[in-house]
Short mmCIF file of C-alpha atoms and ligand atoms in Angstrom, two decimals:
data_model
loop_
_atom_site.label_atom_id
_atom_site.label_comp_id
_atom_site.label_asym_id
_atom_site.label_seq_id
_atom_site.Cartn_x
_atom_site.Cartn_y
_atom_site.Cartn_z
CA UNK O 1 0.00 0.00 0.00
CA UNK O 2 1.25 3.47 -0.77
CA UNK O 3 2.73 5.70 1.89
CA UNK O 4 3.27 9.06 0.15
CA UNK O 5 0.53 11.36 -1.11
CA UNK O 6 0.57 11.59 -4.89
CA UNK O 7 -1.64 12.83 -7.72
CA UNK O 8 -3.22 10.29 -10.01
CA UNK O 9 -5.69 10.65 -12.86
CA UNK O 10 -8.12 7.86 -13.73
CA UNK O 11 -9.59 7.78 -17.24
CA UNK O 12 -12.65 5.53 -17.38
CA UNK O 13 -15.18 5.12 -14.58
CA UNK O 14 -16.74 1.77 -15.38
CA UNK O 15 -16.98 -0.93 -12.73
CA UNK O 16 -13.22 -1.31 -12.53
CA UNK O 17 -12.15 2.29 -13.23
CA UNK O 18 -14.40 3.71 -10.51
CA UNK O 19 -13.10 1.07 -8.09
CA UNK O 20 -9.52 2.10 -8.91
CA UNK O 21 -10.34 5.76 -8.32
CA UNK O 22 -11.98 4.90 -4.97
CA UNK O 23 -8.95 2.81 -4.04
CA UNK O 24 -6.52 5.65 -4.80
CA UNK O 25 -8.66 8.05 -2.78
CA UNK O 26 -8.72 5.61 0.14
CA UNK O 27 -4.92 5.41 -0.07
CA UNK O 28 -4.80 9.17 0.47
CA UNK O 29 -3.96 10.35 -3.05
CA UNK O 30 -5.27 13.35 -4.95
CA UNK O 31 -7.44 11.80 -7.62
CA UNK O 32 -8.77 13.35 -10.82
CA UNK O 33 -11.37 11.39 -12.75
CA UNK O 34 -12.89 11.52 -16.21
CA UNK O 35 -15.39 9.35 -18.03
CA UNK O 36 -16.69 9.56 -21.61
CA UNK O 37 -20.31 9.56 -20.46
CA UNK O 38 -20.82 12.27 -17.85
CA UNK O 39 -22.55 11.52 -14.56
CA UNK O 40 -20.56 8.49 -13.40
CA UNK O 41 -18.35 10.60 -11.13
CA UNK O 42 -20.92 11.68 -8.53
CA UNK O 43 -19.96 9.34 -5.70
CA UNK O 44 -16.25 9.84 -6.41
CA UNK O 45 -16.57 13.63 -6.39
CA UNK O 46 -18.46 13.36 -3.09
CA UNK O 47 -15.56 11.27 -1.75
CA UNK O 48 -13.06 13.97 -2.71
CA UNK O 49 -12.10 13.28 -6.32
CA UNK O 50 -11.69 16.16 -8.75
CA UNK O 51 -13.95 15.76 -11.80
CA UNK O 52 -12.61 16.77 -15.19
CA UNK O 53 -14.83 17.54 -18.14
CA UNK O 54 -12.41 16.19 -20.76
CA UNK O 55 -9.54 13.72 -20.96
CA UNK O 56 -7.00 16.47 -21.87
CA UNK O 57 -8.10 18.44 -18.79
CA UNK O 58 -7.95 15.32 -16.60
CA UNK O 59 -4.37 14.40 -17.48
CA UNK O 60 -2.94 17.85 -16.72
CA UNK O 61 -3.31 17.40 -12.95
CA UNK O 62 -1.20 14.27 -12.45
CA UNK O 63 2.18 12.80 -13.32
CA UNK O 64 0.50 9.37 -13.42
CA UNK O 65 -2.47 8.69 -15.71
CA UNK O 66 -4.26 5.39 -15.13
CA UNK O 67 -6.41 4.22 -18.04
CA UNK O 68 -9.10 1.57 -17.54
CA UNK O 69 -11.50 1.33 -20.45
CA UNK O 70 -13.54 -1.38 -22.09
CA UNK O 71 -10.98 -2.32 -24.75
CA UNK O 72 -8.06 -1.01 -26.77
CA UNK O 73 -10.31 0.60 -29.39
CA UNK O 74 -11.62 2.78 -26.55
CA UNK O 75 -8.04 3.50 -25.41
CA UNK O 76 -7.05 4.66 -28.90
CA UNK O 77 -10.21 6.78 -29.12
CA UNK O 78 -9.19 8.57 -25.92
CA UNK O 79 -5.53 8.87 -27.02
CA UNK O 80 -6.84 10.56 -30.19
CA UNK O 81 -7.94 13.44 -27.95
CA UNK O 82 -4.53 13.67 -26.23
CA UNK O 83 -2.27 14.44 -29.14
CA UNK O 84 -1.76 18.13 -28.36
CA UNK O 85 1.12 17.59 -25.92
CA UNK O 86 -1.14 16.92 -22.91
CA UNK O 87 0.76 13.73 -22.06
CA UNK O 88 4.27 15.08 -22.43
CA UNK O 89 6.43 14.12 -19.45
CA UNK O 90 3.74 12.01 -17.79
CA UNK O 91 3.45 8.27 -17.24
CA UNK O 92 0.49 6.41 -18.65
CA UNK O 93 -0.45 3.11 -16.98
CA UNK O 94 -3.01 1.38 -19.15
CA UNK O 95 -4.81 -1.33 -17.16
CA UNK O 96 -7.23 -2.20 -19.95
CA UNK O 97 -7.45 -5.91 -20.84
CA UNK O 98 -6.17 -6.96 -24.26
CA UNK O 99 -3.58 -8.89 -26.23
CA UNK O 100 0.22 -8.50 -25.97
CA UNK O 101 0.41 -6.90 -29.43
CA UNK O 102 -2.31 -4.43 -28.51
CA UNK O 103 -0.29 -3.46 -25.44
CA UNK O 104 2.84 -2.97 -27.56
CA UNK O 105 0.87 -0.76 -29.98
CA UNK O 106 -0.49 1.39 -27.12
CA UNK O 107 3.06 1.63 -25.70
CA UNK O 108 4.37 2.90 -29.04
CA UNK O 109 1.56 5.39 -29.38
CA UNK O 110 1.90 6.73 -25.82
CA UNK O 111 5.67 7.05 -26.24
CA UNK O 112 5.12 8.98 -29.47
CA UNK O 113 2.84 11.32 -27.51
CA UNK O 114 5.78 12.14 -25.21
CA UNK O 115 4.83 10.01 -22.19
CA UNK O 116 6.38 6.93 -20.63
CA UNK O 117 4.37 3.73 -20.53
CA UNK O 118 3.45 0.98 -18.12
CA UNK O 119 1.13 -1.82 -19.13
CA UNK O 120 -0.88 -3.22 -16.27
CA UNK O 121 -3.24 -6.11 -15.83
CA UNK O 122 -5.43 -6.52 -12.76
CA UNK O 123 -5.83 -10.10 -11.55
CA UNK O 124 -8.93 -9.35 -9.49
CA UNK O 125 -12.57 -8.41 -9.72
CA UNK O 126 -13.55 -4.96 -8.39
CA UNK O 127 -14.56 -6.30 -4.96
CA UNK O 128 -11.06 -7.78 -4.50
CA UNK O 129 -9.17 -4.65 -5.56
CA UNK O 130 -7.14 -3.27 -2.67
CA UNK O 131 -7.17 -6.61 -0.81
CA UNK O 132 -4.39 -9.13 -0.34
CA UNK O 133 -6.08 -11.32 -2.97
CA UNK O 134 -5.44 -8.80 -5.77
CA UNK O 135 -2.38 -8.82 -8.01
CA UNK O 136 -1.36 -6.11 -10.44
CA UNK O 137 0.92 -7.32 -13.22
CA UNK O 138 3.08 -4.51 -14.55
CA UNK O 139 5.30 -4.51 -17.60
CA UNK O 140 7.57 -1.66 -18.55
CA UNK O 141 10.97 -0.18 -17.63
CA UNK O 142 12.17 -1.18 -14.18
CA UNK O 143 12.73 2.42 -13.04
CA UNK O 144 9.16 3.32 -14.00
CA UNK O 145 7.73 0.34 -12.11
CA UNK O 146 9.81 1.45 -9.11
CA UNK O 147 8.65 5.08 -9.47
CA UNK O 148 4.92 4.30 -9.61
CA UNK O 149 4.77 0.89 -7.93
CA UNK O 150 3.95 2.51 -4.60
CA UNK O 151 0.84 4.34 -5.87
CA UNK O 152 -0.28 1.47 -8.11
CA UNK O 153 0.35 -0.95 -5.24
CA UNK O 154 -2.89 0.32 -3.67
CA UNK O 155 -4.65 -1.86 -6.27
CA UNK O 156 -2.92 -5.08 -5.26
CA UNK O 157 0.47 -6.74 -4.98
CA UNK O 158 2.60 -5.46 -7.84
CA UNK O 159 4.34 -8.15 -9.86
CA UNK O 160 6.74 -6.93 -12.50
CA UNK O 161 6.77 -9.00 -15.70
CA UNK O 162 9.71 -7.25 -17.37
CA UNK O 163 10.42 -4.53 -19.93
CA UNK O 164 8.41 -5.82 -22.89
CA UNK O 165 5.05 -4.00 -22.64
CA UNK O 166 3.26 -7.09 -23.99
CA UNK O 167 4.27 -9.39 -21.15
CA UNK O 168 1.72 -8.33 -18.52
CA UNK O 169 -1.03 -9.11 -21.05
CA UNK O 170 0.51 -12.49 -21.83
CA UNK O 171 0.72 -13.40 -18.12
CA UNK O 172 -2.83 -12.12 -17.62
CA UNK O 173 -4.21 -14.21 -20.48
CA UNK O 174 -2.31 -17.27 -19.25
CA UNK O 175 -3.88 -16.99 -15.80
CA UNK O 176 -7.30 -16.27 -17.31
CA UNK O 177 -6.93 -19.55 -19.24
CA UNK O 178 -6.51 -21.38 -15.95
CA UNK O 179 -9.40 -19.51 -14.34
CA UNK O 180 -11.79 -20.10 -17.25
CA UNK O 181 -10.78 -23.75 -17.52
CA UNK O 182 -11.51 -24.34 -13.84
CA UNK O 183 -14.80 -22.43 -14.06
CA UNK O 184 -15.72 -24.20 -17.32
CA UNK O 185 -15.03 -27.58 -15.71
CA UNK O 186 -17.14 -26.61 -12.73
CA UNK O 187 -20.05 -25.46 -14.95
CA UNK O 188 -19.92 -28.78 -16.78
CA UNK O 189 -19.81 -30.73 -13.50
CA UNK O 190 -22.70 -28.67 -12.12
CA UNK O 191 -24.88 -29.51 -15.15
CA UNK O 192 -23.95 -33.20 -15.03
CA UNK O 193 -24.96 -33.42 -11.38
CA UNK O 194 -28.00 -31.15 -11.73
CA UNK O 195 -29.47 -33.95 -13.84
CA UNK O 196 -29.38 -36.04 -10.63
CA UNK O 197 -30.88 -33.26 -8.53
CA UNK O 198 -27.59 -32.17 -6.92
CA UNK O 199 -27.53 -28.42 -6.31
CA UNK O 200 -24.63 -26.40 -7.74
CA UNK O 201 -23.68 -25.43 -4.17
CA UNK O 202 -22.90 -29.06 -3.36
CA UNK O 203 -20.85 -29.38 -6.55
CA UNK O 204 -18.95 -26.26 -5.51
CA UNK O 205 -18.14 -27.85 -2.15
CA UNK O 206 -16.83 -31.05 -3.75
CA UNK O 207 -14.88 -29.04 -6.35
CA UNK O 208 -13.21 -26.99 -3.63
CA UNK O 209 -12.17 -30.22 -1.92
CA UNK O 210 -10.66 -31.50 -5.19
CA UNK O 211 -8.79 -28.34 -6.26
CA UNK O 212 -5.89 -28.58 -3.73
CA UNK O 213 -5.17 -32.09 -5.01
CA UNK O 214 -5.14 -30.80 -8.61
CA UNK O 215 -2.86 -27.93 -7.56
CA UNK O 216 -0.55 -30.50 -6.00
CA UNK O 217 -0.19 -32.19 -9.40
CA UNK O 218 1.16 -29.03 -11.06
CA UNK O 219 4.85 -29.21 -10.04
CA UNK O 220 5.10 -32.71 -11.57
CA UNK O 221 3.33 -31.53 -14.73
CA UNK O 222 5.72 -28.57 -14.90
CA UNK O 223 8.77 -30.84 -14.71
CA UNK O 224 7.38 -32.99 -17.54
CA UNK O 225 6.81 -29.90 -19.72
CA UNK O 226 10.11 -28.14 -18.89
CA UNK O 227 12.16 -31.28 -19.57
CA UNK O 228 9.91 -32.63 -22.35
CA UNK O 229 9.90 -36.00 -20.58
CA UNK O 230 6.51 -37.57 -20.91
CA UNK O 231 7.21 -41.05 -19.60
CA UNK O 232 4.64 -41.91 -16.96
CA UNK O 233 3.91 -44.62 -14.47
CA UNK O 234 0.82 -42.75 -13.24
CA UNK O 235 -1.64 -42.09 -16.04
CA UNK O 236 -1.21 -42.38 -19.82
CA UNK O 237 -2.81 -40.58 -22.75
CA UNK O 238 -4.61 -43.86 -23.48
CA UNK O 239 -6.26 -43.94 -20.06
CA UNK O 240 -7.08 -40.22 -20.12
CA UNK O 241 -8.54 -40.42 -23.66
CA UNK O 242 -10.75 -43.33 -22.58
CA UNK O 243 -11.89 -41.33 -19.55
CA UNK O 244 -12.62 -38.26 -21.63
CA UNK O 245 -14.69 -40.41 -24.03
CA UNK O 246 -16.68 -41.83 -21.10
CA UNK O 247 -17.30 -38.29 -19.92
CA UNK O 248 -18.43 -36.90 -23.27
CA UNK O 249 -20.58 -39.96 -24.04
CA UNK O 250 -22.30 -39.76 -20.65
CA UNK O 251 -22.77 -36.03 -21.19
CA UNK O 252 -24.52 -36.56 -24.51
CA UNK O 253 -26.62 -39.40 -23.08
CA UNK O 254 -27.95 -36.83 -20.61
CA UNK O 255 -28.84 -34.55 -23.54
CA UNK O 256 -26.15 -32.02 -22.57
CA UNK O 257 -23.45 -30.27 -24.64
CA UNK O 258 -19.94 -31.69 -24.37
CA UNK O 259 -17.91 -28.74 -25.73
CA UNK O 260 -15.82 -28.19 -22.60
CA UNK O 261 -14.37 -31.71 -22.10
CA UNK O 262 -14.40 -32.30 -25.89
CA UNK O 263 -11.56 -29.79 -26.39
CA UNK O 264 -9.11 -31.83 -24.26
CA UNK O 265 -10.51 -35.11 -25.62
CA UNK O 266 -9.62 -33.95 -29.16
CA UNK O 267 -5.99 -33.36 -28.15
CA UNK O 268 -5.75 -36.70 -26.34
CA UNK O 269 -7.27 -38.47 -29.38
CA UNK O 270 -4.70 -36.82 -31.66
CA UNK O 271 -1.86 -38.06 -29.47
CA UNK O 272 -3.40 -41.52 -29.47
CA UNK O 273 -3.69 -41.52 -33.29
CA UNK O 274 -0.02 -40.46 -33.52
CA UNK O 275 1.00 -43.57 -31.55
CA UNK O 276 1.69 -41.63 -28.35
CA UNK O 277 -0.88 -43.38 -26.16
CA UNK O 278 1.76 -44.45 -23.65
CA UNK O 279 2.89 -40.89 -22.88
CA UNK O 280 1.65 -38.69 -20.05
CA UNK O 281 -1.27 -36.32 -20.63
CA UNK O 282 1.12 -33.34 -20.38
CA UNK O 283 2.45 -34.35 -23.82
CA UNK O 284 -0.53 -32.53 -25.37
CA UNK O 285 1.55 -29.37 -24.98
CA UNK O 286 3.48 -30.55 -28.07
CA UNK O 287 0.24 -30.29 -30.07
CA UNK O 288 -0.62 -26.89 -28.60
CA UNK O 289 2.91 -25.71 -29.47
CA UNK O 290 2.58 -26.81 -33.12
CA UNK O 291 -0.27 -24.36 -33.60
N1 NAP W 569 -14.70 -5.84 -14.04
C1 NAP W 569 -13.79 -6.75 -13.79
O1 NAP W 569 -14.00 -7.72 -13.04
C2 NAP W 569 -12.42 -6.61 -14.39
C3 NAP W 569 -11.34 -7.38 -13.88
C4 NAP W 569 -10.07 -7.24 -14.42
C5 NAP W 569 -9.88 -6.39 -15.49
N2 NAP W 569 -10.94 -5.67 -15.99
C6 NAP W 569 -10.71 -4.83 -17.16
O2 NAP W 569 -10.93 -3.47 -16.85
C7 NAP W 569 -11.40 -2.80 -18.03
C8 NAP W 569 -12.67 -2.05 -17.68
O3 NAP W 569 -13.63 -3.00 -17.23
P1 NAP W 569 -14.97 -2.55 -16.48
O4 NAP W 569 -15.47 -3.75 -15.76
O5 NAP W 569 -14.74 -1.28 -15.76
O6 NAP W 569 -15.91 -2.27 -17.75
P2 NAP W 569 -17.20 -1.34 -17.83
O7 NAP W 569 -17.87 -1.25 -16.51
O8 NAP W 569 -17.98 -1.85 -18.99
O9 NAP W 569 -16.63 0.09 -18.19
C9 NAP W 569 -16.11 0.36 -19.47
C10 NAP W 569 -15.53 1.74 -19.48
O10 NAP W 569 -14.98 1.99 -20.78
C11 NAP W 569 -15.49 3.23 -21.24
N3 NAP W 569 -15.53 3.24 -22.71
C12 NAP W 569 -16.02 2.28 -23.53
N4 NAP W 569 -15.86 2.64 -24.82
C13 NAP W 569 -15.26 3.86 -24.80
C14 NAP W 569 -14.82 4.74 -25.82
N5 NAP W 569 -14.94 4.45 -27.12
N6 NAP W 569 -14.24 5.91 -25.45
C15 NAP W 569 -14.09 6.22 -24.12
N7 NAP W 569 -14.50 5.42 -23.12
C16 NAP W 569 -15.06 4.24 -23.45
C17 NAP W 569 -16.87 3.32 -20.62
O11 NAP W 569 -17.31 4.66 -20.67
P3 NAP W 569 -18.88 5.01 -20.76
O12 NAP W 569 -19.36 5.09 -19.35
O13 NAP W 569 -18.89 6.30 -21.47
O14 NAP W 569 -19.54 3.91 -21.54
C18 NAP W 569 -16.54 2.85 -19.20
O15 NAP W 569 -15.90 3.87 -18.46
C19 NAP W 569 -11.63 -3.87 -19.09
O16 NAP W 569 -10.54 -3.91 -19.98
C20 NAP W 569 -11.71 -5.14 -18.26
O17 NAP W 569 -11.34 -6.30 -19.00
C21 NAP W 569 -12.19 -5.75 -15.46
#
């Protein structure tokens, strides 16, 4: 959490942007806010934020400009209004979700506008921002992360992902893959068991009991991937493919869609067809890597 009072501008007061502004205010900073559609700043202004009527006006008050908009098209639309030197000498931290290449393009554009650039990705929902459960991935020059890490640290634990402005986005997307895969698996499980009258709450309880065991499997999976050694005396592609077929067949017999387990089944089947049925399931990374 930050210790020194600073000035920070927040562009974008959606669910996340307004949470960020509230968080900076709570950390004791001077906060200026702007949103494309007027009227979303009422509660923030009441809490002490300064409301700006335009993005160029908003950025003039702070050395640090935090951007949190729907997508990168929105970011470029706002940058279009900031090409008159308003950003010169400032730091822009764009926390908008997107792809690594989009982050690199925003970095180039912001640099051309005379500002320095940090790309940030928030690993948290608004209710978790400012708690120990929130992480802020930051990519950009080390000195800039050091300069603004204190203020931005009000959002969550700052983790630096290196100089390349695309890396925070890559780390973010990687962790979102894990999150969506777990949630997708849970949704599928919930629908399977709903057919037997089991409430989703009970499935959540059983899933939470299972997840630590799955987490415990990860170091072994990591070693297999890092060393490309897929010999196994635990569980082969053949066994996993058979299991995935049981799962998708049972799913269809219940009249449900099998899209979620079918994606992994397809990879396991491809390994089987290539004569790799005796390898560990982690060997599917070779197929992912091929593209
Ligand atoms: N919510 C989450 O749980 C969460 C978690 C992590 C990361 N994020 C990321 O945070 C970013 C913002 O998410 P959010 O939940 O705050 O979304 P949101 O509530 O939908 O807010 C979107 C914001 O973008 C602005 N906007 C959209 N198009 C614009 C344009 N062309 N020009 C200027 N402003 C524009 C909206 O302004 P108007 O009010 O004028 O429409 C609004 O301020 C996204 O990239 C999201 O992926 C969100």
